[in-house]
Amino acid sequence: MRILYLVGDSRSGSTLLQHLLSLQPGVHALGELRRLGALSRASEPCACGAPLGECEFWCDVCGETPAEARTTERVPGGATWRALLLREAAAIRGGLIPAGSLFRAKAHAVAQECFRLYEAVAAKTGAELLIDNSKEPDHFLHMHASYPEHVAPVFLHRDGRGILWSKMRRTGKSASDAIQGYVWMQRLIETARRGVGLDKATELRYEDLCQDPRAELERLLKPYGVPVETTDLGQLPDVRHDIGGSPTFKGAEKREIRLDERWREALPADALAEFERRAGRLNRFRGYKD
Ligand SMILES: [Zn+2]
């Protein structure tokens, strides 16, 4: 069993990528596994429509310890948490083993909890490759440090101006808050990329995925010996059990791969100017020039 862990900001096309991967043979997508505990406690629904605590698939996977009793992520706690994260990332980068003094016991317990769930899902579905769409660089680093032979990342990138516009539109955030969130997330992603070693960091750009989905999927899946059978999102089953994910994929409407670049027309000039000032350099570093 191997796990492809998608790392990236929200609104970066990770749900699209997860679904495309899940259409290939022997691949099963979990959604945002780290949120299983929290979403269950909040009685949020699984993609199948049932509340997570009542979904047959997850009840079966969780067995005697129900989803709501699972601790699948550490709750971020402000500046201290951020400082700890950076220190831990430095330790992981320095080759310290997860049980080392800087690797906190709680984080390892969370990684173990998630790994047990990976194993249960793999046993239930027969899948050899699981997709974890949890996205958080911090959570990923702990999974990778605890299970380096099993958990590999895909770092997902998208033009920051597209992320900004999508966040403003979907969440009603101010441009200023959305830009701050973007910058912080990019820093964490950089930390995680360096944590695994830049030569081992598999990257994917949302724009490239939309342009040539087959080529990009083949590149990602080649190391696992998984062929790309289809890129037709219409084949996605209506009853699925992935957790969280973009509302774009709720329900059974017709689905297609379409590059969303509405920000080019719709992003207000003052938001664009603020983005350029605070994050323009970062965005160009990711290869987004025009
Ligand atoms: Zn379900």
Coordinates of C-alpha atoms and ligand atoms in Angstrom, one line a residue:
M1 CA 0.0 0.0 0.0
R2 CA 1.2 3.5 -1.0
I3 CA -0.3 6.9 -0.3
L4 CA -0.1 9.9 -2.6
Y5 CA -0.6 12.9 -0.3
L6 CA -1.8 16.1 -2.1
V7 CA -0.2 19.2 -0.5
G8 CA -1.4 22.6 -1.5
D9 CA -3.6 25.6 -0.8
S10 CA -7.4 25.3 -1.0
R11 CA -8.8 26.4 -4.3
S12 CA -5.8 24.9 -6.1
G13 CA -7.7 22.2 -8.0
S14 CA -7.0 19.4 -5.5
T15 CA -10.5 18.0 -5.7
L16 CA -10.3 17.8 -9.5
L17 CA -6.9 16.0 -9.2
Q18 CA -8.2 13.6 -6.6
H19 CA -11.1 12.6 -8.7
L20 CA -9.1 12.1 -11.8
L21 CA -6.6 9.9 -9.9
S22 CA -9.5 7.9 -8.3
L23 CA -10.8 6.9 -11.8
Q24 CA -7.6 4.8 -12.4
P25 CA -7.4 1.1 -11.6
G26 CA -6.4 0.2 -8.1
V27 CA -6.6 3.8 -6.8
H28 CA -9.0 4.9 -4.1
A29 CA -9.5 8.5 -2.9
L30 CA -10.1 9.3 0.8
G31 CA -10.6 13.0 0.5
E32 CA -9.3 15.1 3.4
L33 CA -8.6 12.3 5.9
R34 CA -7.2 14.6 8.5
R35 CA -10.6 16.2 8.9
L36 CA -12.4 12.9 9.6
G37 CA -12.6 13.3 13.3
A38 CA -13.6 17.0 13.3
L39 CA -16.2 16.6 10.5
S40 CA -17.7 13.6 12.3
R41 CA -18.0 15.5 15.5
A42 CA -19.7 18.4 13.6
S43 CA -22.1 15.8 11.9
E44 CA -20.9 16.9 8.5
P45 CA -21.8 14.6 5.6
C46 CA -19.7 12.2 3.7
A47 CA -19.7 12.6 -0.1
C48 CA -22.4 9.8 -0.2
G49 CA -24.8 12.2 1.6
A50 CA -25.0 10.4 5.0
P51 CA -23.5 12.1 8.1
L52 CA -20.0 10.8 8.5
G53 CA -20.9 9.1 11.7
E54 CA -23.6 7.1 9.9
C55 CA -21.9 6.4 6.6
E56 CA -21.7 2.7 6.2
F57 CA -18.3 2.9 4.5
W58 CA -16.6 4.9 7.3
C59 CA -18.4 3.0 10.1
D60 CA -17.0 -0.2 8.6
V61 CA -13.5 1.3 8.2
C62 CA -13.5 2.7 11.7
G63 CA -14.7 -0.4 13.4
E64 CA -14.9 -0.2 17.2
T65 CA -13.5 3.3 17.4
P66 CA -16.0 5.6 15.7
A67 CA -14.9 8.4 13.5
E68 CA -16.0 11.0 16.0
A69 CA -13.6 9.6 18.6
R70 CA -10.6 9.7 16.2
T71 CA -7.9 12.3 16.5
T72 CA -6.8 12.7 12.9
E73 CA -5.1 16.1 13.1
R74 CA -3.5 18.5 15.6
V75 CA -5.4 21.7 16.0
P76 CA -3.3 24.6 15.0
G77 CA -2.6 27.0 17.8
G78 CA -1.3 30.3 16.7
A79 CA 2.3 31.5 16.9
T80 CA 3.6 28.8 19.2
W81 CA 2.3 26.2 16.8
R82 CA 3.9 27.9 13.8
A83 CA 7.3 28.1 15.6
L84 CA 7.1 24.4 16.6
L85 CA 6.2 23.5 13.0
L86 CA 9.2 25.2 11.6
R87 CA 11.5 23.6 14.2
E88 CA 10.1 20.2 13.5
A89 CA 10.5 20.7 9.8
A90 CA 14.1 21.6 10.4
A91 CA 14.6 18.4 12.4
I92 CA 13.0 16.3 9.7
R93 CA 15.1 17.9 7.1
G94 CA 18.2 17.2 9.2
G95 CA 17.4 13.5 9.0
L96 CA 16.2 13.1 12.6
I97 CA 13.9 10.1 13.1
P98 CA 10.3 10.8 14.0
A99 CA 10.9 9.6 17.6
G100 CA 13.6 12.2 18.1
S101 CA 13.1 14.9 20.7
L102 CA 11.7 17.5 18.4
F103 CA 9.1 15.2 17.0
R104 CA 6.3 15.7 19.4
A105 CA 4.4 12.6 20.7
K106 CA 1.0 14.0 19.8
A107 CA 1.9 14.5 16.2
H108 CA 3.2 11.0 15.9
A109 CA 0.0 9.7 17.5
V110 CA -2.0 11.5 14.8
A111 CA 0.1 10.0 12.1
Q112 CA -0.4 6.6 13.5
E113 CA -4.2 7.1 13.7
C114 CA -4.2 8.2 10.0
F115 CA -2.0 5.3 9.0
R116 CA -4.4 2.7 10.7
L117 CA -7.2 4.3 8.7
Y118 CA -5.2 4.0 5.5
E119 CA -4.7 0.3 6.2
A120 CA -8.3 -0.3 6.9
V121 CA -9.4 1.5 3.7
A122 CA -6.9 -0.4 1.6
A123 CA -8.1 -3.7 3.1
K124 CA -11.7 -2.8 2.5
T125 CA -11.3 -1.5 -1.1
G126 CA -8.4 -3.6 -2.3
A127 CA -6.8 -0.5 -3.5
E128 CA -3.0 -0.4 -3.7
L129 CA -2.7 3.3 -4.1
L130 CA -4.6 5.7 -1.8
I131 CA -5.1 9.4 -2.4
D132 CA -5.1 11.6 0.7
N133 CA -6.3 15.0 -0.1
S134 CA -5.7 16.5 3.3
K135 CA -3.5 19.3 1.8
E136 CA -1.9 20.6 5.0
P137 CA 1.9 20.8 4.8
D138 CA 2.3 20.3 8.5
H139 CA 0.1 17.2 8.6
F140 CA 1.9 15.9 5.5
L141 CA 5.3 16.3 7.1
H142 CA 4.4 14.2 10.1
M143 CA 2.9 11.5 7.9
H144 CA 6.0 11.4 5.7
A145 CA 8.4 11.5 8.6
S146 CA 6.5 8.6 10.3
Y147 CA 6.0 6.5 7.2
P148 CA 8.5 7.6 4.6
E149 CA 8.3 4.3 2.7
H150 CA 4.5 4.7 2.3
V151 CA 3.6 8.4 2.1
A152 CA 4.8 10.5 -0.9
P153 CA 3.7 14.0 -1.7
V154 CA 2.3 15.8 -4.8
F155 CA 2.8 19.5 -4.4
L156 CA 0.0 21.2 -6.1
H157 CA 0.4 24.8 -7.4
R158 CA -1.9 27.3 -9.0
D159 CA -1.6 30.9 -10.0
G160 CA -2.0 32.8 -6.8
R161 CA -4.3 35.3 -8.4
G162 CA -6.7 32.5 -9.3
I163 CA -6.5 31.2 -5.7
L164 CA -7.1 34.8 -4.4
W165 CA -10.2 35.3 -6.6
S166 CA -11.6 31.9 -5.8
K167 CA -11.3 32.4 -2.1
M168 CA -12.8 35.9 -2.2
R169 CA -15.7 34.6 -4.2
R170 CA -16.3 31.3 -2.3
T171 CA -15.6 32.4 1.3
G172 CA -16.3 36.2 1.2
K173 CA -12.8 36.8 2.6
S174 CA -11.4 40.3 2.1
A175 CA -8.5 40.5 -0.5
S176 CA -6.1 41.4 2.3
D177 CA -7.0 38.3 4.4
A178 CA -7.0 36.0 1.4
I179 CA -3.5 37.3 0.4
Q180 CA -2.2 36.8 3.9
G181 CA -3.5 33.3 4.0
Y182 CA -1.9 32.6 0.6
V183 CA 1.5 33.9 1.6
W184 CA 1.5 31.9 4.8
M185 CA 0.4 28.7 3.0
Q186 CA 3.1 29.1 0.4
R187 CA 5.7 29.4 3.1
L188 CA 4.5 26.2 4.7
I189 CA 4.5 24.5 1.3
E190 CA 8.1 25.6 0.8
T191 CA 9.0 24.2 4.2
A192 CA 7.4 20.9 3.4
R193 CA 9.1 20.8 -0.1
R194 CA 12.5 21.3 1.6
G195 CA 11.6 18.8 4.3
V196 CA 11.3 15.9 1.8
G197 CA 14.2 17.2 -0.3
L198 CA 13.6 19.3 -3.4
D199 CA 14.8 16.4 -5.7
K200 CA 12.1 14.2 -4.3
A201 CA 9.3 16.7 -4.5
T202 CA 6.8 15.9 -7.2
E203 CA 5.1 19.0 -8.4
L204 CA 2.0 19.6 -10.4
R205 CA 0.4 22.8 -11.7
Y206 CA -3.3 23.1 -11.9
E207 CA -3.1 24.8 -15.2
D208 CA -1.0 22.0 -16.7
L209 CA -3.5 19.4 -15.4
C210 CA -6.4 21.1 -17.1
Q211 CA -4.4 21.5 -20.3
D212 CA -3.3 17.9 -20.7
P213 CA -4.8 15.8 -17.9
R214 CA -3.6 12.5 -19.4
A215 CA 0.0 13.4 -19.6
E216 CA 0.1 14.8 -16.1
L217 CA -1.7 11.8 -14.6
E218 CA 0.7 9.5 -16.4
R219 CA 3.6 11.3 -15.0
L220 CA 2.3 11.1 -11.4
L221 CA 1.2 7.4 -11.6
K222 CA 4.2 6.0 -13.5
P223 CA 6.2 5.3 -10.4
Y224 CA 3.4 3.2 -9.0
G225 CA 2.8 1.2 -12.2
V226 CA -0.7 2.5 -12.6
P227 CA -2.0 3.0 -16.1
V228 CA -4.3 6.0 -17.0
E229 CA -7.5 4.4 -18.3
T230 CA -9.7 7.5 -18.5
T231 CA -9.8 11.2 -17.9
D232 CA -13.6 11.3 -18.3
L233 CA -15.1 12.8 -15.1
G234 CA -18.5 11.6 -16.2
Q235 CA -17.4 8.1 -15.0
L236 CA -17.1 9.3 -11.5
P237 CA -19.6 7.3 -9.4
D238 CA -22.4 9.4 -7.8
V239 CA -22.1 7.5 -4.6
R240 CA -18.6 8.1 -3.2
H241 CA -17.2 8.3 0.3
D242 CA -14.5 11.0 0.1
I243 CA -14.3 13.5 2.9
G244 CA -14.5 17.3 2.5
G245 CA -13.6 18.6 -1.0
S246 CA -14.9 21.3 -3.3
P247 CA -18.6 21.9 -3.5
T248 CA -18.2 22.0 -7.3
F249 CA -18.2 18.2 -7.1
K250 CA -21.3 17.7 -4.9
G251 CA -24.3 16.1 -6.6
A252 CA -24.4 14.4 -10.0
E253 CA -24.2 17.3 -12.4
K254 CA -22.3 17.0 -15.6
R255 CA -18.6 17.3 -14.9
E256 CA -15.8 18.4 -17.2
I257 CA -12.2 19.5 -16.9
R258 CA -12.3 23.3 -17.5
L259 CA -9.5 25.7 -16.7
D260 CA -10.9 28.4 -14.4
E261 CA -9.2 31.6 -15.2
R262 CA -12.1 34.0 -14.4
W263 CA -9.8 36.0 -12.2
R264 CA -8.3 37.5 -15.3
E265 CA -11.5 39.5 -15.9
A266 CA -13.1 39.5 -12.5
L267 CA -10.4 40.2 -9.9
P268 CA -10.7 43.9 -8.8
A269 CA -7.8 46.1 -9.7
D270 CA -7.0 47.1 -6.1
A271 CA -6.9 43.4 -5.1
L272 CA -4.6 42.7 -8.0
A273 CA -2.3 45.6 -7.0
E274 CA -2.2 44.4 -3.4
F275 CA -1.4 40.9 -4.5
E276 CA 1.4 42.1 -6.7
R277 CA 2.9 44.1 -3.8
R278 CA 2.7 41.4 -1.2
A279 CA 2.9 38.1 -3.2
G280 CA 4.0 39.0 -6.7
R281 CA 7.5 37.7 -6.3
L282 CA 6.3 34.5 -4.7
N283 CA 3.9 33.9 -7.6
R284 CA 6.7 34.5 -10.2
F285 CA 8.9 32.1 -8.2
R286 CA 6.2 29.4 -8.9
G287 CA 6.5 30.2 -12.6
Y288 CA 3.5 32.5 -13.0
K289 CA 4.7 35.5 -15.0
D290 CA 2.0 37.1 -17.0
Ligands
ZN1 ZN -20.1 7.7 2.8

